[in-house]
Short mmCIF file of C-alpha atoms in Angstrom, two decimals:
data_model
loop_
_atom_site.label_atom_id
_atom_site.label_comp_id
_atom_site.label_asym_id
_atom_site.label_seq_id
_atom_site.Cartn_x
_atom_site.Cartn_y
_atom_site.Cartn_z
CA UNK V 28 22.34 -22.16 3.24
CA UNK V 29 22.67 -23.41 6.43
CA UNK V 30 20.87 -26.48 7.92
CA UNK V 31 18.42 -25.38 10.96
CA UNK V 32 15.91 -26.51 13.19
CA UNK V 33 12.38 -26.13 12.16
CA UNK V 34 9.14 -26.99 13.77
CA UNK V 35 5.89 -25.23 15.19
CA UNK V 36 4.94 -24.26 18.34
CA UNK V 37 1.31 -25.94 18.97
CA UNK V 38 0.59 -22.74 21.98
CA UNK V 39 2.48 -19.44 20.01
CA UNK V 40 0.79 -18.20 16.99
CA UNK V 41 0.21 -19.75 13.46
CA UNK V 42 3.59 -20.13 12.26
CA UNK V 43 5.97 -22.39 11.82
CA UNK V 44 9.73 -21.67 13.88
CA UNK V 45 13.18 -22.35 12.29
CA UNK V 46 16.33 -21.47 13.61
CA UNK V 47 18.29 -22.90 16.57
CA UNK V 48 16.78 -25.58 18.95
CA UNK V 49 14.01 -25.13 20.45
CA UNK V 50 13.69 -21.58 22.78
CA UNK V 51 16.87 -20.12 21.68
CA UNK V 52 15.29 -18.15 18.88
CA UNK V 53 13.61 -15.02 20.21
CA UNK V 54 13.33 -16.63 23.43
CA UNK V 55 10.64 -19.31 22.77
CA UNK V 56 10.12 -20.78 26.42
CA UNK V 57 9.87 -24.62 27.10
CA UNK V 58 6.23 -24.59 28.71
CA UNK V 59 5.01 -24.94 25.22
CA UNK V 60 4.74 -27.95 23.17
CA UNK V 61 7.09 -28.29 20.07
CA UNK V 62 6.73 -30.27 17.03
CA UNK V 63 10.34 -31.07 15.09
CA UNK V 64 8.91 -31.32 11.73
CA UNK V 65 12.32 -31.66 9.49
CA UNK V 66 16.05 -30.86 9.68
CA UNK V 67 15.92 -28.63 6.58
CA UNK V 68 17.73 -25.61 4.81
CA UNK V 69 17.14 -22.38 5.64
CA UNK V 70 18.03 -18.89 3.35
CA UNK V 71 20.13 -16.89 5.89
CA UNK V 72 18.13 -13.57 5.11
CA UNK V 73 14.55 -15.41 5.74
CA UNK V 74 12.08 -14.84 8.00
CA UNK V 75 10.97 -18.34 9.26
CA UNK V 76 7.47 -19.23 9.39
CA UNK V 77 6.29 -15.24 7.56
CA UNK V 78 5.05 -14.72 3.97
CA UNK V 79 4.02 -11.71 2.47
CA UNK V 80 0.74 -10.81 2.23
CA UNK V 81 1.09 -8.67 -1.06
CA UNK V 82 2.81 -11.96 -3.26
CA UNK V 83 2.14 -14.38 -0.98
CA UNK V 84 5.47 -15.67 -0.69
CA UNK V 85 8.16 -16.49 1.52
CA UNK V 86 9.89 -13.33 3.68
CA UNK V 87 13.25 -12.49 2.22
CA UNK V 88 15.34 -9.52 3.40
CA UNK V 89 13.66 -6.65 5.12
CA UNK V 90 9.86 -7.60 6.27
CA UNK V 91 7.67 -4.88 6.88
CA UNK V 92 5.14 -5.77 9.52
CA UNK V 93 2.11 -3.02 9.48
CA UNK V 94 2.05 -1.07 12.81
CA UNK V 95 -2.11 -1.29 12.37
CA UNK V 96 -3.48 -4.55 11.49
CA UNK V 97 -3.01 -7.68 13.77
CA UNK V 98 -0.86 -9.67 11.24
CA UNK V 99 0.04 -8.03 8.26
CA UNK V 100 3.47 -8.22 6.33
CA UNK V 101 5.30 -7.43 2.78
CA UNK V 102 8.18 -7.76 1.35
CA UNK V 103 10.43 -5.41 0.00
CA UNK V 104 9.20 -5.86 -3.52
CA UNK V 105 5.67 -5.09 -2.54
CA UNK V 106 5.81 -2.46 -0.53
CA UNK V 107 7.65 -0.48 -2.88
CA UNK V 108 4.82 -0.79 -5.39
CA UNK V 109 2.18 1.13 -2.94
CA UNK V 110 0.94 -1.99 -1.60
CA UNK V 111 -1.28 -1.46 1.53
CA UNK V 112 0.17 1.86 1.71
CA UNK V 113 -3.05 3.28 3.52
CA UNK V 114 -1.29 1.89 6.75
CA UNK V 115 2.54 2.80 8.29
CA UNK V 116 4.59 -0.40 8.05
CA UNK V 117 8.05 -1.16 10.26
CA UNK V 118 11.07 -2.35 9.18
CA UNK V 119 11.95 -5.78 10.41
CA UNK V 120 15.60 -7.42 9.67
CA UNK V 121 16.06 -11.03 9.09
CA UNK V 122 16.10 -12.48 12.28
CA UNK V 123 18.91 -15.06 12.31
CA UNK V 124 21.72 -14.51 14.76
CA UNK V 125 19.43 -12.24 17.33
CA UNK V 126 18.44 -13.99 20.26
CA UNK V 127 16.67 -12.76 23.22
CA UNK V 128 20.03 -10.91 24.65
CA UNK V 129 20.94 -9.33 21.63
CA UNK V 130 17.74 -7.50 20.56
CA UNK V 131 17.84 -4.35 19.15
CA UNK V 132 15.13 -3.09 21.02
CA UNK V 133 16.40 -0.20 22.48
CA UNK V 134 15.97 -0.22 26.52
CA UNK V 135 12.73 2.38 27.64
CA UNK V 136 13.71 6.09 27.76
CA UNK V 137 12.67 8.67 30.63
CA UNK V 138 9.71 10.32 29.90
CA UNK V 139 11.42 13.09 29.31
CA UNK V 140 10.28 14.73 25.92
CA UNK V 141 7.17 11.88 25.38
CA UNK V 142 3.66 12.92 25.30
CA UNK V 143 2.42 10.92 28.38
CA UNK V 144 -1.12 11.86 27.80
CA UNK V 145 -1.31 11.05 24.18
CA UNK V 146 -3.66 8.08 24.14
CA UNK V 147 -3.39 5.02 21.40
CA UNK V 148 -7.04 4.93 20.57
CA UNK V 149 -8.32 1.48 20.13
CA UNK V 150 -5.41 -0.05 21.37
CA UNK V 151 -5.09 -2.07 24.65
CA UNK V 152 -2.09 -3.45 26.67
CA UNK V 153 -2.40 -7.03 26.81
CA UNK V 154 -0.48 -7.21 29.72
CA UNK V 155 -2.57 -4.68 32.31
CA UNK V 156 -5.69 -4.39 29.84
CA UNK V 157 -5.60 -0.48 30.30
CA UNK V 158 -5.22 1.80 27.50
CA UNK V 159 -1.64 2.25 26.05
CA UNK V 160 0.33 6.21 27.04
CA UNK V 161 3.10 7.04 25.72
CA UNK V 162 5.09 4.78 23.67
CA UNK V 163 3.55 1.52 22.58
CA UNK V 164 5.39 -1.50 22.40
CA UNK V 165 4.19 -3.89 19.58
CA UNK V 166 5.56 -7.61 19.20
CA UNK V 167 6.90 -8.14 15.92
CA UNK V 168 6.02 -12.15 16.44
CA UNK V 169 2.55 -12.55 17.98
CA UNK V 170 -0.72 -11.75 15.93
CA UNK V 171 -2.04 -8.73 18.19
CA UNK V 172 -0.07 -7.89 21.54
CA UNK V 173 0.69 -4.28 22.70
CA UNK V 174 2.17 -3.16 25.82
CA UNK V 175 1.90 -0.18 27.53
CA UNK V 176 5.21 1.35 29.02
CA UNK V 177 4.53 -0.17 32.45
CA UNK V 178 3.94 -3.61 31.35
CA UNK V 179 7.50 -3.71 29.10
CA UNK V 180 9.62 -2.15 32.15
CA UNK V 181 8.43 -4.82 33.95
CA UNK V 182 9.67 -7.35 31.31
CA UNK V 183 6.01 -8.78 30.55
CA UNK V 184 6.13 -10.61 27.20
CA UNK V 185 10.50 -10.67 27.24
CA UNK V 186 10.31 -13.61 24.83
CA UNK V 187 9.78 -11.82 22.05
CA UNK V 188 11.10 -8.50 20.06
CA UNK V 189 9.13 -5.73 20.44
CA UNK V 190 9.12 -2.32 18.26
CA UNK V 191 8.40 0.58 19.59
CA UNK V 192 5.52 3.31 18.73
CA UNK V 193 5.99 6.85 20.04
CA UNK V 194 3.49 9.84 19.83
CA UNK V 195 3.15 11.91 16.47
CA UNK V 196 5.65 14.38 16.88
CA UNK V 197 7.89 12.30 18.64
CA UNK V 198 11.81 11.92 17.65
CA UNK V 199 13.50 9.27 19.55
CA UNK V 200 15.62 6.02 19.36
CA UNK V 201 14.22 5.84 15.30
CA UNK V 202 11.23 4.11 15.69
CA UNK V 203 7.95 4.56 14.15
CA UNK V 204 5.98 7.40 14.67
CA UNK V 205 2.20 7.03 13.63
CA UNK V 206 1.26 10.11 11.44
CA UNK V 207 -1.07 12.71 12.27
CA UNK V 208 -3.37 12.05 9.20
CA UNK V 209 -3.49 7.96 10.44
CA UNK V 210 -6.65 7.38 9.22
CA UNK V 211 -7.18 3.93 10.70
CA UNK V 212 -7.10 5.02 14.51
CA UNK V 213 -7.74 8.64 14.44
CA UNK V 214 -6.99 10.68 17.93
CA UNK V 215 -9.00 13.17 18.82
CA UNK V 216 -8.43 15.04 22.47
CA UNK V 217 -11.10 13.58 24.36
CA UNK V 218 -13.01 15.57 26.80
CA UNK V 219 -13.47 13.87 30.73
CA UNK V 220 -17.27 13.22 31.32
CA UNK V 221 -17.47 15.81 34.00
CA UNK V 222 -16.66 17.89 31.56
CA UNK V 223 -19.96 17.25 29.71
CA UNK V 224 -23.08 18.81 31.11
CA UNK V 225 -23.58 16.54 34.25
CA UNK V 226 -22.00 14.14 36.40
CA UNK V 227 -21.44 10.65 34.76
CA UNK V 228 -24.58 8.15 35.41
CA UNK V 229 -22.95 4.82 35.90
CA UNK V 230 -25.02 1.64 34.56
CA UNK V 231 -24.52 -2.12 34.74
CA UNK V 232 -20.96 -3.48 32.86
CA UNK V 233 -18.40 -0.17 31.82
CA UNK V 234 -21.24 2.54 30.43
CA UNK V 235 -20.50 6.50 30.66
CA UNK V 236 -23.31 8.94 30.02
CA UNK V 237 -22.08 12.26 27.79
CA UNK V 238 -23.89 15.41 28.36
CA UNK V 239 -25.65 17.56 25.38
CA UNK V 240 -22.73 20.20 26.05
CA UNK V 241 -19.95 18.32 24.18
CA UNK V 242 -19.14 18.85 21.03
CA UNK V 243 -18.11 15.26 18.73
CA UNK V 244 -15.81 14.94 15.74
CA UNK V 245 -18.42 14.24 12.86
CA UNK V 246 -20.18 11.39 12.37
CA UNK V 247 -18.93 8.02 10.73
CA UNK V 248 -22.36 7.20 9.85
CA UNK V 249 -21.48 7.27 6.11
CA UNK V 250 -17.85 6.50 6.14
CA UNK V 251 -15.16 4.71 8.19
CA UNK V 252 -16.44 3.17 11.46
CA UNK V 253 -14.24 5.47 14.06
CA UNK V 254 -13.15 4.99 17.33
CA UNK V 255 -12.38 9.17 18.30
CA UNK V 256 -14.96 9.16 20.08
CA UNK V 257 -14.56 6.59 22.17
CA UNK V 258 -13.42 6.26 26.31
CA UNK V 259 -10.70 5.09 27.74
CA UNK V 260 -11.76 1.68 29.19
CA UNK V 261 -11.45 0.63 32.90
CA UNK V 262 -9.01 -1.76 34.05
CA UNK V 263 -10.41 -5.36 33.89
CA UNK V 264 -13.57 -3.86 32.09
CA UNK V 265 -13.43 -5.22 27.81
CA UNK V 266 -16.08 -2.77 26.91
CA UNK V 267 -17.75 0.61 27.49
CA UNK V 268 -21.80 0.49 26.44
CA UNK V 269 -22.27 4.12 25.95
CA UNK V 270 -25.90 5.86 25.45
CA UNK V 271 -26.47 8.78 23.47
CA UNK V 272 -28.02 11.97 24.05
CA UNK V 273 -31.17 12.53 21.62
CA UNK V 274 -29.39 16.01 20.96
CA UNK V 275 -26.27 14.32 19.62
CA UNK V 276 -26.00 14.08 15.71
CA UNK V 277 -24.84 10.59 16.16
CA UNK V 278 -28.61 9.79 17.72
CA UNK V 279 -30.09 11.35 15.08
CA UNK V 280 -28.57 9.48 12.50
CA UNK V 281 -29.36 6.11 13.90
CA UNK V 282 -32.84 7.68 14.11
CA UNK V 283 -32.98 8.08 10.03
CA UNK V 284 -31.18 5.56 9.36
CA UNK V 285 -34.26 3.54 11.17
CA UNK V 286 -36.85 5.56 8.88
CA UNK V 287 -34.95 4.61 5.79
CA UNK V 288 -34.87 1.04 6.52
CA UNK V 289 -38.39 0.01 7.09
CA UNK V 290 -38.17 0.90 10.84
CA UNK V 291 -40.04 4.05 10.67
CA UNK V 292 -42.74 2.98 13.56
CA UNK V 293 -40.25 1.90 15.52
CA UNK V 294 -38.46 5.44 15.91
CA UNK V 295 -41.57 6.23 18.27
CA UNK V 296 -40.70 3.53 20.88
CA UNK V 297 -37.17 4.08 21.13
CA UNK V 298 -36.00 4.05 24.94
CA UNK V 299 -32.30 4.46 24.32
CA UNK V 300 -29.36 4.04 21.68
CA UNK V 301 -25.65 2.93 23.19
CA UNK V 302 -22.61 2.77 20.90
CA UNK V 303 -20.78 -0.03 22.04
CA UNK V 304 -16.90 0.66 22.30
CA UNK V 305 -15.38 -2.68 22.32
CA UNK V 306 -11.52 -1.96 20.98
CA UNK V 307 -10.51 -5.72 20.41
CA UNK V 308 -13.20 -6.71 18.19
CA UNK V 309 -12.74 -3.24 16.28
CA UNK V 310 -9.35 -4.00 15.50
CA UNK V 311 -10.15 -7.99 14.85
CA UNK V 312 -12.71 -6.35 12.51
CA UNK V 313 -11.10 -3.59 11.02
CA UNK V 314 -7.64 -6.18 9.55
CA UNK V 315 -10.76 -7.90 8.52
CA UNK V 316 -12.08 -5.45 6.21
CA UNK V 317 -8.50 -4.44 5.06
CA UNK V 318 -8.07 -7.87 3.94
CA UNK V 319 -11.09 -7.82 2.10
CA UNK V 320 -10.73 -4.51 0.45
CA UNK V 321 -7.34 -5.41 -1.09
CA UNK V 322 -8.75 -9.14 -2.09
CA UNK V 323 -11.63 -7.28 -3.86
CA UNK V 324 -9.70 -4.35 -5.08
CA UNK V 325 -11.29 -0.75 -4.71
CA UNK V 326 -14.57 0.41 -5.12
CA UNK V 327 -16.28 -2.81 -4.29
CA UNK V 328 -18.97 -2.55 -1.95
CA UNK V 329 -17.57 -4.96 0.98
CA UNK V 330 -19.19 -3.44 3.87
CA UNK V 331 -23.09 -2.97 4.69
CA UNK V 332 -24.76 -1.69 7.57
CA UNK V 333 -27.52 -3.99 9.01
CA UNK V 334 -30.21 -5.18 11.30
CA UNK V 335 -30.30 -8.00 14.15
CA UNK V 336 -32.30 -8.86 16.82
CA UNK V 337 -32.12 -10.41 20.03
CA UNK V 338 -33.11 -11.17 23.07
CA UNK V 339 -31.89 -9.64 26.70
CA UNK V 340 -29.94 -12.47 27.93
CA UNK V 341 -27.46 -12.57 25.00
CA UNK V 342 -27.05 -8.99 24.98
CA UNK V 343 -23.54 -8.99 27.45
CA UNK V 344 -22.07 -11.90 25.12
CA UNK V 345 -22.30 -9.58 22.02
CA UNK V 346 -21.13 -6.36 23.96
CA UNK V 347 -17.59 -8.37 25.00
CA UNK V 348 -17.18 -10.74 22.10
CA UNK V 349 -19.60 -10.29 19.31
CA UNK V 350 -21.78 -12.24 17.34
CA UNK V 351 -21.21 -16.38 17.91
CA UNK V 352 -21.78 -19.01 15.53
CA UNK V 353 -22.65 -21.62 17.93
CA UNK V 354 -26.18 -20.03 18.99
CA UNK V 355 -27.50 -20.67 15.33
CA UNK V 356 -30.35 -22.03 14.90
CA UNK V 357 -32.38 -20.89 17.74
CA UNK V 358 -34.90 -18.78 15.36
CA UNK V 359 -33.67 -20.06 11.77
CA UNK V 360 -31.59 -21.63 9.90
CA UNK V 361 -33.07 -21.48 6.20
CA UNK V 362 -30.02 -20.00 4.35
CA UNK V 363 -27.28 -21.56 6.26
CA UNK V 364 -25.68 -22.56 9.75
CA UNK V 365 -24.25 -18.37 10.41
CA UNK V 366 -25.67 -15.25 11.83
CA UNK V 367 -28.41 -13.46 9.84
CA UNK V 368 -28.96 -9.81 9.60
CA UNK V 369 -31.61 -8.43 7.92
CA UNK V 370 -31.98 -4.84 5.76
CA UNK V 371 -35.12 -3.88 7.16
CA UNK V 372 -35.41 -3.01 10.70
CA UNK V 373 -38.98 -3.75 10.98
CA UNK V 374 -38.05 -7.43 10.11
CA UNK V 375 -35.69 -7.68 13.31
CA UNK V 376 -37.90 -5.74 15.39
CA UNK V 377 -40.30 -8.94 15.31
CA UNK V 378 -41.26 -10.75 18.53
CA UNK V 379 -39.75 -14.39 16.33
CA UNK V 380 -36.33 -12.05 16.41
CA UNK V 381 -36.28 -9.75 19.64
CA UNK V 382 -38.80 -11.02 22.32
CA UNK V 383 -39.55 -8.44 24.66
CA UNK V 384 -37.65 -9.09 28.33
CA UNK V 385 -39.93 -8.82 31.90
CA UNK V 386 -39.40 -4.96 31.41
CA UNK V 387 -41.72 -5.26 27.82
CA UNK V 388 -38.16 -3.89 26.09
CA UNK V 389 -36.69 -5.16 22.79
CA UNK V 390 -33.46 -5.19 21.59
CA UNK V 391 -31.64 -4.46 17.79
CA UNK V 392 -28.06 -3.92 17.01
CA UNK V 393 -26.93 -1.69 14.54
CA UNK V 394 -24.04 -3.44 12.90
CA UNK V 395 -21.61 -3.05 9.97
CA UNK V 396 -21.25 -6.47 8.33
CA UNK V 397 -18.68 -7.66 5.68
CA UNK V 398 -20.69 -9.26 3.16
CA UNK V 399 -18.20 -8.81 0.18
CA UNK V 400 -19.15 -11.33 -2.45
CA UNK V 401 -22.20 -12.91 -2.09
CA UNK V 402 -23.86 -16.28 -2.94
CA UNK V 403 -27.30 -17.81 -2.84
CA UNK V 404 -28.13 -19.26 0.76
CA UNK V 405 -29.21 -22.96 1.49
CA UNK V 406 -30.26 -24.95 4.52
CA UNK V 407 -27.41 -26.81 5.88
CA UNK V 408 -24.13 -24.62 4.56
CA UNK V 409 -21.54 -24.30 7.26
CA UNK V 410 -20.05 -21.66 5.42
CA UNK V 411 -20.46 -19.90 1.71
CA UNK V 412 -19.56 -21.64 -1.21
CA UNK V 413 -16.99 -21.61 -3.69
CA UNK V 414 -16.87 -18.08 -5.95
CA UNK V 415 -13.81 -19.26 -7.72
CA UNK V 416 -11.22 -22.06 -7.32
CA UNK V 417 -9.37 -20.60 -4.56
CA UNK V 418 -12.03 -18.27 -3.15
CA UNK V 419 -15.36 -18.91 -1.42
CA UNK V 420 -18.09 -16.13 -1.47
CA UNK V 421 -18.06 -13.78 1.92
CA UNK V 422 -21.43 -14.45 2.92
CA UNK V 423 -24.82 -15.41 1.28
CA UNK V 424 -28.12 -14.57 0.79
CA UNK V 425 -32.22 -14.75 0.53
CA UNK V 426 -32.25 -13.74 -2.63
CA UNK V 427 -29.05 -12.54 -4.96
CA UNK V 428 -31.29 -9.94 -7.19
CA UNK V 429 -32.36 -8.59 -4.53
CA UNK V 430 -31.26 -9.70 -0.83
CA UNK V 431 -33.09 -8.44 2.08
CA UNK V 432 -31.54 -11.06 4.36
CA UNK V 433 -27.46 -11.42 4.74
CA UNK V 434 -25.86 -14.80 6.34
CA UNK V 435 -22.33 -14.53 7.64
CA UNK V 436 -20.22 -17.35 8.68
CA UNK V 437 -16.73 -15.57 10.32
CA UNK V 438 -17.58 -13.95 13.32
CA UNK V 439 -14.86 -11.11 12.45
CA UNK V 440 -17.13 -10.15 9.65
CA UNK V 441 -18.92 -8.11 11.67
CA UNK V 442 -19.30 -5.36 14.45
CA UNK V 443 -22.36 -4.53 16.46
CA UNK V 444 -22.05 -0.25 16.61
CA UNK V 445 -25.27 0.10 18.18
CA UNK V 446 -28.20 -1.27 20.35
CA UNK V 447 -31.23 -0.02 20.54
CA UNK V 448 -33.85 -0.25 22.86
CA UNK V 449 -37.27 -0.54 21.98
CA UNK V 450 -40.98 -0.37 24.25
CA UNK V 451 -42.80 -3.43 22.62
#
């Protein structure tokens, strides 16, 4: 046991930071504040600041940091006994002794023998915000940052140790290869949009129009919510709002799943349906859900897919950052201070939920919601109450025998996979 210094970095992410002084542990630069918070032991084989998420407690020895879900690690202990073992993990040693110009990040290779046009669906570089070729270079510190093999020959993010992510198929320099049965982020080839029917219509914000002549993977509409369908994104552009042909499947089902809900005589007056493609709030809500299925344990039902209106002018703040907190209030507020979704289409199609814009057009997302656990709502909660001494509920509701009207108070709980227009 040696004694080091520990504090916490008030700009970096939600950890605390032992080692040497400040900056000379993976490369922690002076432009961000510092707190000192003791002069205290440290176990030689720890990882300061990371706990497991499996036992919940301190990282000892080997940590092994999911390749898939923002912040995600277990110990040695844990992931031997199957823990999260629906995602590939990668092996991280204990830190102490490596700083920044001893990493054992191996330096780029050529692209010789790397698939260059394999795509990491649903992943972004945070340093050029295109989509990540190639290898993909995760940090092994930060919460959620990628780079693209551009961006890390450049030496964007050098402060930190990155790990690298090849291609399936890939054998190089021993890193982790993401299998071809990766569930989480499937790849699919994806066709160009000229080579759909027609040329690509362009719209207002990032939108591509797909022909009738392509043929999709099959629906998610009763299983995981997938992004292999999705287009590569335009530099500088967080979203793509794509509409659907009323040949493809994926139209059709929104169609029933309308008629099932209550929204039957709305199917009549709809305009257009657009999946929105947003890949960091997938991924935000995706770790989400993981978290929540292991905390509930398997065949709970954490995930529903529901109803919410809205009016036209808040429409581009869902597409690039999803539902906020912040606007409740403006139609009600009866089971809490969070965002409501309701099980019946008809009851978001209302005027009191979507008002019809100049254009006479309304406008409901489709959108899968966590609602895990749920409690009985009341005016006034700023978020659900407690299920057990620990825990709080996920979300609550109108009416716990039978709930027609779902309250959420994390914004992560939930992404919007359609909008729909509507004639009034």
């Amino acid at each position: 046991m040696h004694p080091r210094w520990t504090g916490g970095c008030f700009n970096g992410p939600p950890r605390g930071f032992s080692g040497a002084p400040p900056g000379a542990w993976f490369g922690h630069h002076g432009g961000h504040p510092f707190d000192p918070f003791h002069n205290s032991p440290v176990q030689p084989d720890a990882h300061p600041g990371v706990s497991c998420d499996g036992c919940k407690r301190p990282m000892v020895g080997v940590r092994h940091k999911c390749t898939v879900c923002p912040n995600y690690d277990l110990c040695s202990g844990c992931k031997g006994q199957g823990i999260h073992g629906h995602h590939a993990m990668h092996d991280i040693q204990p830190p102490f002794g490596r700083y920044p110009s001893q990493s054992t990040t191996p330096a780029p290779p050529s692209n010789g023998g790397v698939d260059m046009g394999y795509v990491h669906h649903g992943v972004l570089c945070d340093g050029c915000r295109g989509n990540v070729h190639g290898i993909r270079y995760k940090c092994v510190t930060c919460l959620d940052y990628d780079l693209c093999m551009t961006c890390k020959q450049q030496g964007t993010h050098s402060c930190h140790q990155m790990t690298e992510i090849f291609p399936p198929g890939h054998r190089g320099h021993g890193s982790f290869q993401p299998p071809p049965h990766h569930h989480h982020l499937p790849h699919y080839p994806f066709p160009s949009v000229q080579a759909a029917t027609g040329p690509t219509q362009t719209f207002h914000g990032n939108q591509s129009f797909r022909g009738q002549g392509q043929t999709p993977p099959p629906s998610s509409r009763d299983g995981e919510l997938s992004t292999a369908k999705w287009a590569p994104l335009q530099q500088g552009v967080p979203f793509n709002r794509c509409p659907l042909s009323t040949a493809e499947t994926e139209y059709q089902d929104v169609i029933q799943r309308m008629n099932s809900t209550g929204g039957g005589a709305w199917t009549s007056k709809v305009l257009q349906i657009c999946r929105i493609e947003n890949h960091r709030m997938f991924r935000v809500y995706r770790s989400c859900k993981d978290e929540m299925e292991r905390e509930h344990g398997p065949g709970f039902q954490n995930e529903r897919i529901l109803w919410h209106g809205t009016s036209a002018d808040v429409l581009g703040n869902i597409y690039r950052g999803g539902f906020n907190r912040s606007y409740c209030g403006k139609n009600a507020t009866a089971y809490g201070d969070g965002v409501y979704f309701a099980t019946s289409l008809s009851y978001s199609a209302s005027s009191t939920y979507s008002p019809p814009d100049s254009n006479g057009q309304k406008y409901i997302f489709q959108c899968r919601v966590l609602t895990g656990h749920f409690a009985q709502g009341q005016s006034g909660l700023k978020e659900p109450p407690m299920r057990t001494a620990e825990l709080r509920y996920d979300s609550v509701v109108d009416n716990t025998s039978n709930p027609t009207m779902f309250v959420i108070f994390k914004d992560m709980q939930v992404y919007p996979e359609y909008v729909i227009t509507l004639a009034a």
